[in-house]
PDB file of C-alpha atoms in Angstrom:
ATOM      1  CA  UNK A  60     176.055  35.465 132.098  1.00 57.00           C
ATOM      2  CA  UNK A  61     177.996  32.208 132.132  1.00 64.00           C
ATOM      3  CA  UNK A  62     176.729  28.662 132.191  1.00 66.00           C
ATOM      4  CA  UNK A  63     177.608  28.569 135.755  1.00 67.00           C
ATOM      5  CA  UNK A  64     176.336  31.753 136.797  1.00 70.00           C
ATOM      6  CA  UNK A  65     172.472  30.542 135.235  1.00 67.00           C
ATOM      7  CA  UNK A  66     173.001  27.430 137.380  1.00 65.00           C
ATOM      8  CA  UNK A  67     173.343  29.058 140.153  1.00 66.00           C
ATOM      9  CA  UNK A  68     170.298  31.501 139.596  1.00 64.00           C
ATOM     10  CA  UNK A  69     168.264  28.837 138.909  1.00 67.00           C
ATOM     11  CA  UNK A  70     169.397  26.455 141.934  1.00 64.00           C
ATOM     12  CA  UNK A  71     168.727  29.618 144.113  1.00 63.00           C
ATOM     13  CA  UNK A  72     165.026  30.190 142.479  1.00 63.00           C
ATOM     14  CA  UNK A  73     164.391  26.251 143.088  1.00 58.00           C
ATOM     15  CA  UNK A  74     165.678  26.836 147.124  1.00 55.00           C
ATOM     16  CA  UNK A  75     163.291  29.736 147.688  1.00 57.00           C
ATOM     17  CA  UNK A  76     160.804  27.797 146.061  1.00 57.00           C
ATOM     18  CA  UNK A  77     160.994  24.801 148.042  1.00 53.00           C
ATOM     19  CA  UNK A  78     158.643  24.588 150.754  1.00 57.00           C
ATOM     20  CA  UNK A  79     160.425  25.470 154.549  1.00 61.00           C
ATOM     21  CA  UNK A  80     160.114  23.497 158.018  1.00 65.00           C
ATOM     22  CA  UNK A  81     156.754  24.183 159.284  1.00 65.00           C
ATOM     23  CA  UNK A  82     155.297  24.841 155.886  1.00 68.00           C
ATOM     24  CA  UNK A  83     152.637  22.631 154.549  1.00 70.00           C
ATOM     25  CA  UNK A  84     152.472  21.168 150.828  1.00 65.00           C
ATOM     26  CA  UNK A  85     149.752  21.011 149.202  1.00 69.00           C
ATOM     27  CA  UNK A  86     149.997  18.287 146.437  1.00 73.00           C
ATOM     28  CA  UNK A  87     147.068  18.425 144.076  1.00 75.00           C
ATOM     29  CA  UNK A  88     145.344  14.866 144.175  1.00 83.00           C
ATOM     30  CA  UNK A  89     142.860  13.353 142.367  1.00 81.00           C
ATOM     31  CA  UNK A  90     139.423  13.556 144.656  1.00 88.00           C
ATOM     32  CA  UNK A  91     137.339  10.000 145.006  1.00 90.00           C
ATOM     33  CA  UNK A  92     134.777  12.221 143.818  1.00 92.00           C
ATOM     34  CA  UNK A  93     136.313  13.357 140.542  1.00 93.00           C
ATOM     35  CA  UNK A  94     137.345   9.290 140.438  1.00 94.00           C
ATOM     36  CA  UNK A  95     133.768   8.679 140.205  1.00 95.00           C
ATOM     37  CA  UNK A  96     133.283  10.715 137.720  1.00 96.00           C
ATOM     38  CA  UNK A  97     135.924   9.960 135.298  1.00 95.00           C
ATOM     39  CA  UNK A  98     134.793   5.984 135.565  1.00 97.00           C
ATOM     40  CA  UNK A  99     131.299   7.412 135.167  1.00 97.00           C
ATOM     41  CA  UNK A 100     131.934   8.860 132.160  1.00 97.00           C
ATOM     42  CA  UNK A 101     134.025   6.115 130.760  1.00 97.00           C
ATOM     43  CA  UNK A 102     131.146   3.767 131.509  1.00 98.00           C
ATOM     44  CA  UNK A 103     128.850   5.894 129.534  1.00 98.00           C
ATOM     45  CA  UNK A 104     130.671   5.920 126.676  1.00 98.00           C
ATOM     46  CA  UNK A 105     131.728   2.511 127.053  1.00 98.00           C
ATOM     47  CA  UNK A 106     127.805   2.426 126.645  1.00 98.00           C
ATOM     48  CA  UNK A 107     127.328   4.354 123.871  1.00 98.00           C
ATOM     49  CA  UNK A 108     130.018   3.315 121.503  1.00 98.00           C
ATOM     50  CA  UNK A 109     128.220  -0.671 122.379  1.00 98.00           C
ATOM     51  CA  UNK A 110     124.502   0.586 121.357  1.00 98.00           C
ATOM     52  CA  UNK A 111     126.437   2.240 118.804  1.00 98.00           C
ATOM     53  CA  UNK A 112     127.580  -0.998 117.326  1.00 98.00           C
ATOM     54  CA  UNK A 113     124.294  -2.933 118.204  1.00 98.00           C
ATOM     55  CA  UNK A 114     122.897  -0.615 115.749  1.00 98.00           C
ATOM     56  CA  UNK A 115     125.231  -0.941 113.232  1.00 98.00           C
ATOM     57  CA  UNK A 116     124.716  -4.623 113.073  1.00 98.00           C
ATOM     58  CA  UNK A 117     121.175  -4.724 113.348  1.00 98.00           C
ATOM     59  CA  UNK A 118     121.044  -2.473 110.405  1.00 98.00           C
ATOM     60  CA  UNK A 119     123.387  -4.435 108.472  1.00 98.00           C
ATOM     61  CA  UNK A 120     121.062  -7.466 109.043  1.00 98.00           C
ATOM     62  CA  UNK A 121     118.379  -5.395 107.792  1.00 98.00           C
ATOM     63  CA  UNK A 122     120.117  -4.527 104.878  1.00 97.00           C
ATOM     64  CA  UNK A 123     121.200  -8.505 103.803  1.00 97.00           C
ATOM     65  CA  UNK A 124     117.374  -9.143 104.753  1.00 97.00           C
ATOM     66  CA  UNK A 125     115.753  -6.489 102.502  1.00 97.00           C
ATOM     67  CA  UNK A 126     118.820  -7.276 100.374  1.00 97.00           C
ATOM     68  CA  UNK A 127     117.274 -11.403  99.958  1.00 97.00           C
ATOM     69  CA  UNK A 128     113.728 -10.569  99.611  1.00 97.00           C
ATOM     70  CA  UNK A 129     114.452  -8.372  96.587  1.00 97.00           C
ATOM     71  CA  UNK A 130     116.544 -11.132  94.965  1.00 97.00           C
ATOM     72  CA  UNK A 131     113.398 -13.713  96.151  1.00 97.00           C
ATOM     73  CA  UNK A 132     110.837 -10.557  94.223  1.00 97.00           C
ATOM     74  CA  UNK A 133     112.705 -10.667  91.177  1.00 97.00           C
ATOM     75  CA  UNK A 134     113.326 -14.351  90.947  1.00 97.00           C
ATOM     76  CA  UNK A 135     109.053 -14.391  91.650  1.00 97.00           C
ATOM     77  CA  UNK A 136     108.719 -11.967  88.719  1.00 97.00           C
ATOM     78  CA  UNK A 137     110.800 -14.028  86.159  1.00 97.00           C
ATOM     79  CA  UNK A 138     108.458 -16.847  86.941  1.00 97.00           C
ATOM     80  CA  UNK A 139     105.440 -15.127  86.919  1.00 97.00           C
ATOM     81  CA  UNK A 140     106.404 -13.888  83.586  1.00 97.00           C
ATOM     82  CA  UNK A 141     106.976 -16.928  82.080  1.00 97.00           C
ATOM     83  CA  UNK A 142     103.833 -18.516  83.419  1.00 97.00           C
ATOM     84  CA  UNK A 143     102.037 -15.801  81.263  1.00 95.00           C
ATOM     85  CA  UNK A 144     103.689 -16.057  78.331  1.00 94.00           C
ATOM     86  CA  UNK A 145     102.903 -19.719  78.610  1.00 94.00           C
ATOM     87  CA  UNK A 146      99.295 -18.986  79.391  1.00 93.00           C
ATOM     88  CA  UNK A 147      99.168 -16.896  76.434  1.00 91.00           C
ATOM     89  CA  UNK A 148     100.541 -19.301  74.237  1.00 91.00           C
ATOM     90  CA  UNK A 149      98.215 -21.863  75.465  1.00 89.00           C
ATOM     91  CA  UNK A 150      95.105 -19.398  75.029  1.00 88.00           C
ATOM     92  CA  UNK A 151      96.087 -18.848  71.447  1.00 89.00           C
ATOM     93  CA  UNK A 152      92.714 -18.951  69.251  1.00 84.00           C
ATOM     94  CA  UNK A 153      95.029 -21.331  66.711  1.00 87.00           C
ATOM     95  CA  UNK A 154      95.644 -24.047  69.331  1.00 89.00           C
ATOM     96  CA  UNK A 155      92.171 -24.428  70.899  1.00 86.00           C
ATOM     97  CA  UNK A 156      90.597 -24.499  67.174  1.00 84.00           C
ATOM     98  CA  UNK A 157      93.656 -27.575  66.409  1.00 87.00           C
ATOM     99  CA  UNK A 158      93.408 -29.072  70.173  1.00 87.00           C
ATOM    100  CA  UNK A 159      89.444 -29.317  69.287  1.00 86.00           C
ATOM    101  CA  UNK A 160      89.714 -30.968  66.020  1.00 86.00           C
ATOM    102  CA  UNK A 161      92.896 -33.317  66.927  1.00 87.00           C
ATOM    103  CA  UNK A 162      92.050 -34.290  70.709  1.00 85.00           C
ATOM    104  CA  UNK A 163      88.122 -33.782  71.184  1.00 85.00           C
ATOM    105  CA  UNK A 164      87.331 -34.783  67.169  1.00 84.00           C
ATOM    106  CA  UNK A 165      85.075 -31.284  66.915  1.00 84.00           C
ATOM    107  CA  UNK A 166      84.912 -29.212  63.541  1.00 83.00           C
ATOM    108  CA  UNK A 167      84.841 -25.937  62.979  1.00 79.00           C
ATOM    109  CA  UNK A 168      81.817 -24.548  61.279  1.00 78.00           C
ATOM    110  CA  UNK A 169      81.917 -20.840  60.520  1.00 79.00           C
ATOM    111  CA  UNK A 170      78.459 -20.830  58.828  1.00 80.00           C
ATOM    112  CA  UNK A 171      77.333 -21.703  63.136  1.00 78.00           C
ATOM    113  CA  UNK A 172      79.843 -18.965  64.902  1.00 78.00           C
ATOM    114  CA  UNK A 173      77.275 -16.220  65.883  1.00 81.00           C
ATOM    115  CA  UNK A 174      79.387 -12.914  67.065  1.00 79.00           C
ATOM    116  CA  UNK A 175      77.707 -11.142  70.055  1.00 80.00           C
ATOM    117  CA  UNK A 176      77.496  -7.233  69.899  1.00 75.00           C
TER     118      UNK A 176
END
């Protein structure tokens, strides 16, 4: 078979395909009802996909949040360990005993020190 021939055939199938006088077409169209639908559906996820992102950012502002008060605990525990170190220093037996001789003019007298069981 020929190009020409193949033409043909296939001009002839189109012709007895094509719908005759008095025949009705039916076209497949999209239904208002199916319309609905498909803007229902895009409105949902439309929906969706925005709590989605809500979420997303609320939990990021958690995160920076949690993120700040750890830096604020740690900066807290620095200083908290430093004001010990400082209150030990300052609660050494060595500096009350010079503190009470220098600033308060007091002597210490072991022969007086009486050690409770």
């Amino acid at each position: 078979m020929n190009q020409s021939q193949a033409y043909k055939v296939q001009r002839q199938e189109h012709l007895e395909q094509a719908p005759r006088e008095g025949q009705v077409v039916i076209t497949r169209r999209v239904t208002k009802g199916e319309k609905t639908l498909w803007i229902v559906a895009g409105v949902v996820i439309f929906l969706l996909s925005l709590c989605i992102v809500a979420n997303q950012a609320n939990l990021y502002m958690a995160s920076q949040d949690v993120t700040s008060l750890q830096s604020k605990i740690d900066d807290q525990s620095k200083v908290t360990q430093q004001l010990k170190a400082e209150s030990d220093r300052l609660s050494s037996p060595d500096r009350i005993v010079r503190f009470a001789e220098k600033e308060l003019g007091l002597k210490l007298d072991i022969e007086n020190i009486k050690v409770l069981p």
